Short mmCIF file of C-alpha atoms and ligand atoms in Angstrom, two decimals:
data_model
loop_
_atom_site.label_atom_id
_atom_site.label_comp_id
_atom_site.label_asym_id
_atom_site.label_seq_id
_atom_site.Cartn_x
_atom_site.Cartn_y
_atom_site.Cartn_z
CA UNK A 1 -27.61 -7.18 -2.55
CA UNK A 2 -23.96 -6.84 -3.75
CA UNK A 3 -22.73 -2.94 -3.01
CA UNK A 4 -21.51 -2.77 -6.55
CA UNK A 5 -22.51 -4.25 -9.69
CA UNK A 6 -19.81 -3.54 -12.39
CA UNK A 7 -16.74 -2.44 -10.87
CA UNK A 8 -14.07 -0.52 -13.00
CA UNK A 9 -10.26 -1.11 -12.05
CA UNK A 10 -7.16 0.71 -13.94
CA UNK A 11 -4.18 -0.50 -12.81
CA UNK A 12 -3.39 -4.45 -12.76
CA UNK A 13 -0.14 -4.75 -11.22
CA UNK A 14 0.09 -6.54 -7.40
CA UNK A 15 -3.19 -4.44 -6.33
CA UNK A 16 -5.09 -4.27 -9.52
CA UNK A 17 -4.95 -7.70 -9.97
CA UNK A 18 -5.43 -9.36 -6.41
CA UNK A 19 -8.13 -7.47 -6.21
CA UNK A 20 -9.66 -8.49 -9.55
CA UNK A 21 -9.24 -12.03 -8.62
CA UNK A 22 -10.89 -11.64 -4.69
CA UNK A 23 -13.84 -9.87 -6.30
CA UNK A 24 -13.54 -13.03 -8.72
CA UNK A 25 -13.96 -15.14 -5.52
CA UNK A 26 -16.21 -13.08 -3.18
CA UNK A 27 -18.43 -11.11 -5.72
CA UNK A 28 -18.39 -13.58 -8.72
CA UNK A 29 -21.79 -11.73 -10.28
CA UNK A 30 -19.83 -8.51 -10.62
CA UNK A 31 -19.04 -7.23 -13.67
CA UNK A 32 -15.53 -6.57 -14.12
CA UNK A 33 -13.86 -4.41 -16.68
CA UNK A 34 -9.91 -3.43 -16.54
CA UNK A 35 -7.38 -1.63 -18.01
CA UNK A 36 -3.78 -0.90 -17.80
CA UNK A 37 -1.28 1.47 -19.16
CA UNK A 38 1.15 -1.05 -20.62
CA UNK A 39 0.23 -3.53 -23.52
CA UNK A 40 1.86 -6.57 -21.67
CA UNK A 41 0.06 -6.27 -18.71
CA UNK A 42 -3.03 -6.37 -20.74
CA UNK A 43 -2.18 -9.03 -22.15
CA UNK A 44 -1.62 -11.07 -19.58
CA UNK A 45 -4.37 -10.14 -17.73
CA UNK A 46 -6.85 -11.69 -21.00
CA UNK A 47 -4.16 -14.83 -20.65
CA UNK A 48 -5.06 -15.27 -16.65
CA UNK A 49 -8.64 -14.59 -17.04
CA UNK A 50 -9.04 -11.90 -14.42
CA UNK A 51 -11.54 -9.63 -16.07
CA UNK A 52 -14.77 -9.92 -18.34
CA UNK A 53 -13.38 -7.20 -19.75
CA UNK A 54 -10.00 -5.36 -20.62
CA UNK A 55 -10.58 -2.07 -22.29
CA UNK A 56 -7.58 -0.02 -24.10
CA UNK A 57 -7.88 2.99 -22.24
CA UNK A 58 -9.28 3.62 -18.92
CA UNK A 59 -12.05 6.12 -20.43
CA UNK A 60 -13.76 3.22 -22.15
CA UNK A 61 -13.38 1.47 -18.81
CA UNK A 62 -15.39 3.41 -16.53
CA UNK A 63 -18.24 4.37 -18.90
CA UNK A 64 -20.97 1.54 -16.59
CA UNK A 65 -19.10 1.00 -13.81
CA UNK A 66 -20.60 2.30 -10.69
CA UNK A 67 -17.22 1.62 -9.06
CA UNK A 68 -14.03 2.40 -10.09
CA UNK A 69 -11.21 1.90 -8.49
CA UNK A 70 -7.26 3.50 -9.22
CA UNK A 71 -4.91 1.08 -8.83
CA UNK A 72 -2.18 3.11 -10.00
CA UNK A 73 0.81 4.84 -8.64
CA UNK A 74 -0.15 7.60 -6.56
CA UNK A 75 2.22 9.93 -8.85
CA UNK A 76 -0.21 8.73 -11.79
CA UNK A 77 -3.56 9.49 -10.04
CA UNK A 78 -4.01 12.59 -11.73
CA UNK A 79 -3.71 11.54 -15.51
CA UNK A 80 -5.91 8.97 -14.93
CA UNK A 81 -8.17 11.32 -13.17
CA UNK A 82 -8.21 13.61 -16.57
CA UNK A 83 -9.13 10.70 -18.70
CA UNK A 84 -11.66 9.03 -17.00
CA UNK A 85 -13.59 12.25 -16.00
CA UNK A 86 -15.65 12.85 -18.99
CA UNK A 87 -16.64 9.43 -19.04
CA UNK A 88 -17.69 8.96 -15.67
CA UNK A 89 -21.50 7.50 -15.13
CA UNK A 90 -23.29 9.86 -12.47
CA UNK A 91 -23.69 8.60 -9.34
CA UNK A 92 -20.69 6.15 -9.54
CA UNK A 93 -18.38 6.44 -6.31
CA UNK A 94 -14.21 7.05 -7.78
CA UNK A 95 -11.86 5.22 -5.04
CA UNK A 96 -8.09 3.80 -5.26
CA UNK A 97 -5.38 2.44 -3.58
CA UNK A 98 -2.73 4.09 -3.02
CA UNK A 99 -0.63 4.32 -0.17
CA UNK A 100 -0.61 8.24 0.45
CA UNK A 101 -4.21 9.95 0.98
CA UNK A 102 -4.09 13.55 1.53
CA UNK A 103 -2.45 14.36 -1.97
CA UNK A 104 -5.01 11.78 -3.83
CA UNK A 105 -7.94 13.05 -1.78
CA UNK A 106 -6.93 17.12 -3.32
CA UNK A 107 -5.91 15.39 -7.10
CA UNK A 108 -9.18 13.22 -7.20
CA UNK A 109 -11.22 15.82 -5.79
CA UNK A 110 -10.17 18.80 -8.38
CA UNK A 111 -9.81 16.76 -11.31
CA UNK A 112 -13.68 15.24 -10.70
CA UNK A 113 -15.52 17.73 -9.51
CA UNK A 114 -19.35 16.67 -8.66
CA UNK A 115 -18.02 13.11 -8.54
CA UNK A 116 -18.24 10.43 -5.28
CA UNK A 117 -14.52 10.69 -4.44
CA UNK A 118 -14.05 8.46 -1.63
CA UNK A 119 -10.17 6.98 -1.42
CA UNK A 120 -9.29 4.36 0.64
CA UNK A 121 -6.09 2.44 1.52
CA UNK A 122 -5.91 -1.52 1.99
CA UNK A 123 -2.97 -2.31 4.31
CA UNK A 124 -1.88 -5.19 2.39
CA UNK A 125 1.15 -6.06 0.18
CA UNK A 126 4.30 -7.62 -1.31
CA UNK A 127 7.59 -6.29 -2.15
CA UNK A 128 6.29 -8.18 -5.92
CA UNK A 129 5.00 -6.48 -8.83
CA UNK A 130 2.96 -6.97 -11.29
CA UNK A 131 -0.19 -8.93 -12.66
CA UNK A 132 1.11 -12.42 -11.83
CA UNK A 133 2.26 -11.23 -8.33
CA UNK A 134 -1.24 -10.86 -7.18
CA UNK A 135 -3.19 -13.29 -5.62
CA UNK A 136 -7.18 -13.16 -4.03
CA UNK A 137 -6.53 -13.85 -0.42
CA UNK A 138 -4.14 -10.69 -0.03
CA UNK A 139 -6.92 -8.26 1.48
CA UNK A 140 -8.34 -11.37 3.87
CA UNK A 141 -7.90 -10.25 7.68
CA UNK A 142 -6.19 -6.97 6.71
CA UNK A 143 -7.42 -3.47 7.29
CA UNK A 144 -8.58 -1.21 4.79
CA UNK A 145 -8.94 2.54 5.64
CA UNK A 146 -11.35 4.57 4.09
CA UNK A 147 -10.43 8.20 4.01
CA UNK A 148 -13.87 10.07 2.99
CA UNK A 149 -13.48 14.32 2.28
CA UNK A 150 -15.67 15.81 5.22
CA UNK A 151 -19.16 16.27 2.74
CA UNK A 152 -18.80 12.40 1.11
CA UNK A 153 -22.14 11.06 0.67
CA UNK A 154 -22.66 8.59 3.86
CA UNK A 155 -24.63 5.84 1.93
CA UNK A 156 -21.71 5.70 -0.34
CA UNK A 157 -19.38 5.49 2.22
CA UNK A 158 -21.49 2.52 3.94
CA UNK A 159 -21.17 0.35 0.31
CA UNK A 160 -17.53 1.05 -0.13
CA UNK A 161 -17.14 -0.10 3.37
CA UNK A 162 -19.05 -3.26 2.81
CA UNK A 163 -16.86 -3.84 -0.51
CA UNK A 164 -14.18 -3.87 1.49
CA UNK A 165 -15.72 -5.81 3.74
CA UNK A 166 -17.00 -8.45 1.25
CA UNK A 167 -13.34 -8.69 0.07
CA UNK A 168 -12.06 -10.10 3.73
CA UNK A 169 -10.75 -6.76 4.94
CA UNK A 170 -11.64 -5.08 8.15
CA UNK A 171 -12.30 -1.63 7.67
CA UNK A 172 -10.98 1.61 9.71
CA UNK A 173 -12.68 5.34 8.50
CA UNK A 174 -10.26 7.98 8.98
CA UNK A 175 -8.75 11.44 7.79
CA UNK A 176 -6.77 11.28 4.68
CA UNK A 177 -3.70 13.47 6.78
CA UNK A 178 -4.02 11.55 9.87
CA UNK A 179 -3.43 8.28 7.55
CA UNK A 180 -0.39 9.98 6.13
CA UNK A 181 0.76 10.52 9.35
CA UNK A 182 0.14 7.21 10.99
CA UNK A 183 1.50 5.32 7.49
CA UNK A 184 4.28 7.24 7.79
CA UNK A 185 5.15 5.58 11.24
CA UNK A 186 4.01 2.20 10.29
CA UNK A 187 5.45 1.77 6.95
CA UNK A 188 7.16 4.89 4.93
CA UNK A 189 9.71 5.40 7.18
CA UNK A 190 10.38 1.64 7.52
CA UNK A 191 10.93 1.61 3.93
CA UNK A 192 13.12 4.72 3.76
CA UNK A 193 15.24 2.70 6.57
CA UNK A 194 15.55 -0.73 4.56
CA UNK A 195 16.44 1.33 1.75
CA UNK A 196 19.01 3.16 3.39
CA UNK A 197 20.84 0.41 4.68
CA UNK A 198 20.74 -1.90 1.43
CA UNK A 199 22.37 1.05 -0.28
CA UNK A 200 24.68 1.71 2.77
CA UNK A 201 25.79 -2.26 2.65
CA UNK A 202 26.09 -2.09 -1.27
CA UNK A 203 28.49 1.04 -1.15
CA UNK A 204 30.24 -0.36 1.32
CA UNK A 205 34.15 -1.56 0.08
CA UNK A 206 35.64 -3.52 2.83
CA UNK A 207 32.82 -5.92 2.67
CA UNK A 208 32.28 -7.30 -0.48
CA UNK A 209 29.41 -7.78 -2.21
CA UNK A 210 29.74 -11.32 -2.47
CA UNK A 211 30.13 -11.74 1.67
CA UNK A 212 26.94 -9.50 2.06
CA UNK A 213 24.91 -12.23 0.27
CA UNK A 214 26.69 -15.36 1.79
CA UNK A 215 26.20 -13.75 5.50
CA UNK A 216 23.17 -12.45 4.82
CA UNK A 217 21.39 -13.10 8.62
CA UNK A 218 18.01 -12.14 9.32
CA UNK A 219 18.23 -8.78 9.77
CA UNK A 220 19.75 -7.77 6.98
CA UNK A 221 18.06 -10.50 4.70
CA UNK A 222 14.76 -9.10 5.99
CA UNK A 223 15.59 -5.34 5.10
CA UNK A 224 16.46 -6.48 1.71
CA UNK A 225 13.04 -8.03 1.30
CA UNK A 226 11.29 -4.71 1.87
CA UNK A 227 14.06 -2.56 -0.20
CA UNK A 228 12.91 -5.16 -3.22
CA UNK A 229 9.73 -3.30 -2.98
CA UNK A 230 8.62 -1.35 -6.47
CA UNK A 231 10.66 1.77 -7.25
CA UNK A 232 8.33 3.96 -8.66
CA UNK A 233 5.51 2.96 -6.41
CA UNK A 234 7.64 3.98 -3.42
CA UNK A 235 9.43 7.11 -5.26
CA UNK A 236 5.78 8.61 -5.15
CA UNK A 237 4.96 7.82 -1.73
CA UNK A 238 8.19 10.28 -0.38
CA UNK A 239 7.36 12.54 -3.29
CA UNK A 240 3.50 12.47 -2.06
CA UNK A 241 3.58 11.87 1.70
CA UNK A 242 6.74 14.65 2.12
CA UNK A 243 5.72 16.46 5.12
CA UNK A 244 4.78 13.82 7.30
CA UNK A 245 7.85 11.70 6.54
CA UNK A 246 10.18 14.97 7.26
CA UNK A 247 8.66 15.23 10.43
CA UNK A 248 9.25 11.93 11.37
CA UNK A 249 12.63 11.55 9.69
CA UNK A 250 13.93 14.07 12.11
CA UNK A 251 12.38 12.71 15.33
CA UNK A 252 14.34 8.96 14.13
CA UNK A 253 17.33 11.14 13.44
CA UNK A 254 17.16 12.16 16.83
CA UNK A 255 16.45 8.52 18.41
CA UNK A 256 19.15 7.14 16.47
CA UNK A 257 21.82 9.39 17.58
CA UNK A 258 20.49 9.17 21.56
CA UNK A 259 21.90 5.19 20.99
CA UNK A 260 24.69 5.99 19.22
CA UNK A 261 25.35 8.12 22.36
CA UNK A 262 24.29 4.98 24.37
CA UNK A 263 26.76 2.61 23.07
CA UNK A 264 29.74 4.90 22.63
CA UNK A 265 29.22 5.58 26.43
CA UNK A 266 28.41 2.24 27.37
CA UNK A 267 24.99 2.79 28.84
CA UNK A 268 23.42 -0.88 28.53
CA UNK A 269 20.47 -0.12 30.60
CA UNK A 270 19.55 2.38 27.87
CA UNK A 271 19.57 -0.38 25.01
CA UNK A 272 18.19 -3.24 27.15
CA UNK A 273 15.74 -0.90 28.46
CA UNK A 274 14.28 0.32 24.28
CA UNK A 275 15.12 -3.24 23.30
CA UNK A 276 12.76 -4.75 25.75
CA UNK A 277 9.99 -2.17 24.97
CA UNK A 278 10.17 -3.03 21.41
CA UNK A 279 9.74 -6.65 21.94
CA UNK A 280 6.61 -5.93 23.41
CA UNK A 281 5.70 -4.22 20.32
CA UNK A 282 6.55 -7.00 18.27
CA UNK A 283 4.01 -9.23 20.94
CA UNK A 284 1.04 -6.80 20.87
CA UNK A 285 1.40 -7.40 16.56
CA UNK A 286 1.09 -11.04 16.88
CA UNK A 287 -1.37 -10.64 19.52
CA UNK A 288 -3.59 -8.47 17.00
CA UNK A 289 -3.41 -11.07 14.71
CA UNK A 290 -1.20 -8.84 11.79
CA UNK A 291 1.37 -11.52 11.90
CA UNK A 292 2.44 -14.90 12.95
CA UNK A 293 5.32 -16.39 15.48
CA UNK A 294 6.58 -18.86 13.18
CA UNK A 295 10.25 -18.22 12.57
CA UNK A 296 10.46 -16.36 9.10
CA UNK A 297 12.72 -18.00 6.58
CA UNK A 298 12.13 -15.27 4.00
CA UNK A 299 8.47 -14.80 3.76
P1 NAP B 301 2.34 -2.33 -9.68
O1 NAP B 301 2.36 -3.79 -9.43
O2 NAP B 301 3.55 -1.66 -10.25
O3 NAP B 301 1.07 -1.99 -10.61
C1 NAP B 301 0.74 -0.69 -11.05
C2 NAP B 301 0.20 -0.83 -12.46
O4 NAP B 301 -0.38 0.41 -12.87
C3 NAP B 301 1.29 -1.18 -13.50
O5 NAP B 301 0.89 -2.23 -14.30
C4 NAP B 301 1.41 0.13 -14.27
O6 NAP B 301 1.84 -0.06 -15.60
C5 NAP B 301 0.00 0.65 -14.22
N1 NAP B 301 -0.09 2.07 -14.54
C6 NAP B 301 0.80 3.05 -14.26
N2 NAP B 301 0.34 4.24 -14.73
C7 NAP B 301 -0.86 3.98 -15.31
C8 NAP B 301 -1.82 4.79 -15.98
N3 NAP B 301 -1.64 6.12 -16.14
N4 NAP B 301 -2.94 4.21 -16.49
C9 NAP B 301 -3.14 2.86 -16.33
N5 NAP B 301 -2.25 2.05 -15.71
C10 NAP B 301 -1.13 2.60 -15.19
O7 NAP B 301 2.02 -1.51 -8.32
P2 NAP B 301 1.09 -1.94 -7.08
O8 NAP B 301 1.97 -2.49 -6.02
O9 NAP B 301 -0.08 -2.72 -7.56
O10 NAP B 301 0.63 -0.50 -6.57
C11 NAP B 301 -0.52 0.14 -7.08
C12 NAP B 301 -1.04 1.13 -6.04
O11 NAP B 301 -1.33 0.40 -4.84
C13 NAP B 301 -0.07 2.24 -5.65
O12 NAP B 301 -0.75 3.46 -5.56
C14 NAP B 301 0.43 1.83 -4.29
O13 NAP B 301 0.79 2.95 -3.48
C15 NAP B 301 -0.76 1.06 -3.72
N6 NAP B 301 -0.46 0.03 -2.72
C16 NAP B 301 0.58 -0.83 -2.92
C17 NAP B 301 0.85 -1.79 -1.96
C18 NAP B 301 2.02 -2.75 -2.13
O14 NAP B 301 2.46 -3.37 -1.16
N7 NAP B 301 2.55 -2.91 -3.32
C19 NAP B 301 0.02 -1.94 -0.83
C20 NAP B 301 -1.07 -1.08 -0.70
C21 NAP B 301 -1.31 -0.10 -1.65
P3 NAP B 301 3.43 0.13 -15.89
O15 NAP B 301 4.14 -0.94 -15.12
O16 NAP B 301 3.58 -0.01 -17.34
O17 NAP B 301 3.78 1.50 -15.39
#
């Protein structure tokens, strides 16, 4: 028996919509219904196909669904919260997306009170955007973490599990801060970083732009590819995920100025020493199967 029978999902941009079209392919006797904010998008999700349904506003969306899912950005999880609320069907479970869980867990949670609140987190993406960015095999081999509030309802913790599950991902159960916290090692601050360095390379005179591009070598080529990555989407996770980033931004702070240290007093041991533990890092990824050895060419 399929975990969920019409499934609800406001938001088709990169998420939305690759996970419209792996329910498509995994779950093909689901009823699907969708919405989004902006007419084009809309639009172009009747043009692709990706829903039985596209609704105006995301009240008229969730009025069967038994799951809905918010695939918006986490800094618009609480107006969609408002208008769905009195439209809700009892008993359906409310989940998302997004990439910070302690603030959606407390917006969700006081905005539907009495409703199955159960967020969750796939760890999968692109630096794209949008309804044509998506694509069905994006969840396939990935985790997702589900981040239940201490008194969820188990059973509907087990189906939104097996969703998941259905969809390709593996899934992980853990506490919405301890996901900030680990996120926040695994991928916030690594965006801060690539954003911090584009911007320091595009301020910077002496080099100009044009030799930035023509020179562009892997490392900086690869930064650039995550500092593509949506504005707003990421402008909410700082905003959302503040604490744990602060923390972490100072211990990096720290770090980075210990090999500054290191090369201005010439301590190679130091850097070949960090540089070889990080390689092994890179080896225990592969080794987990979260990404491949072929050289990268701009994937
Ligand atoms: P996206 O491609 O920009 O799509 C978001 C869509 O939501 C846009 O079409 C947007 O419309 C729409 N939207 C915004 N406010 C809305 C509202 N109030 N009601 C209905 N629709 C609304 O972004 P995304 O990458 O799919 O990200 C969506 C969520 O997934 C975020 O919470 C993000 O943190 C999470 N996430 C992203 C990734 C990733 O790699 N991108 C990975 C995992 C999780 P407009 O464009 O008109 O605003």
């Amino acid at each position: 028996m399929l975990p969920f029978a019409r499934v609800a999902i406001i938001g088709m941009g990169l998420i939305g919509s690759s996970l419209a079209r792996a329910i498509r392919q995994a779950m093909p006797t689901v009823r699907l219904t969708v919405t989004d904010a902006s007419d084009h998008v809309r639009d172009r999700v009747i043009e692709l196909g990706l829903a039985d349904d596209v609704t105006d506003g995301a009240g008229a969306a969730v009025v069967d669904a038994d799951l809905v899912i918010l695939c918006v950005p986490v800094g618009a999880m609480a107006a969609v919260a408002a208008e769905i609320g009195p439209e809700l069907a009892p008993d359906s479970v409310v989940s998302d997306v997004g990439s910070v869980k302690e603030s959606v867990l407390r917006v969700l949670s006081e905005a539907l009170p009495g409703a199955h609140v159960i967020p969750a987190h796939p760890v999968a993406g692109t630096e794209k955007s949008g309804p044509d960015a998506g694509f069905g095999e994006l969840f396939r081999g990935r985790w997702c973490i589900i981040t239940p509030p201490p008194r969820a309802d188990q059973m509907m913790v087990e189906r939104l599990g097996e969703f998941w599950h259905r969809l390709g991902s593996k899934v992980d159960l853990m506490d919405a801060a301890h996901h900030d916290r680990v996120l926040a090692v695994t991928s916030h601050l690594p965006h801060l970083i690539a954003y911090s360095i584009v911007g320091t390379a595009s301020d910077m005179e002496e080099v100009t732009k044009s030799e930035v591009i023509k020179y562009s070598a892997g490392g900086f080529r690869d930064f650039t590819r995550i500092a593509a990555s949506d504005p707003v989407m990421w402008r909410d996770v700082f905003l959302n995920n503040r604490d744990a980033v602060l923390e972490l931004l100072g211990r990096f702070t720290e770090d980075l100025v210990a090999l500054q240290r290191a090369i201005r007093w010439g301590e190679g041991d130091a850097l070949e020493s960090l540089f070889t533990r990080t390689r092994a890092i890179r080896r225990s990824i592969i080794d987990e199967g979260q990404d491949t050895d072929k050289p990268d060419f701009g994937r």
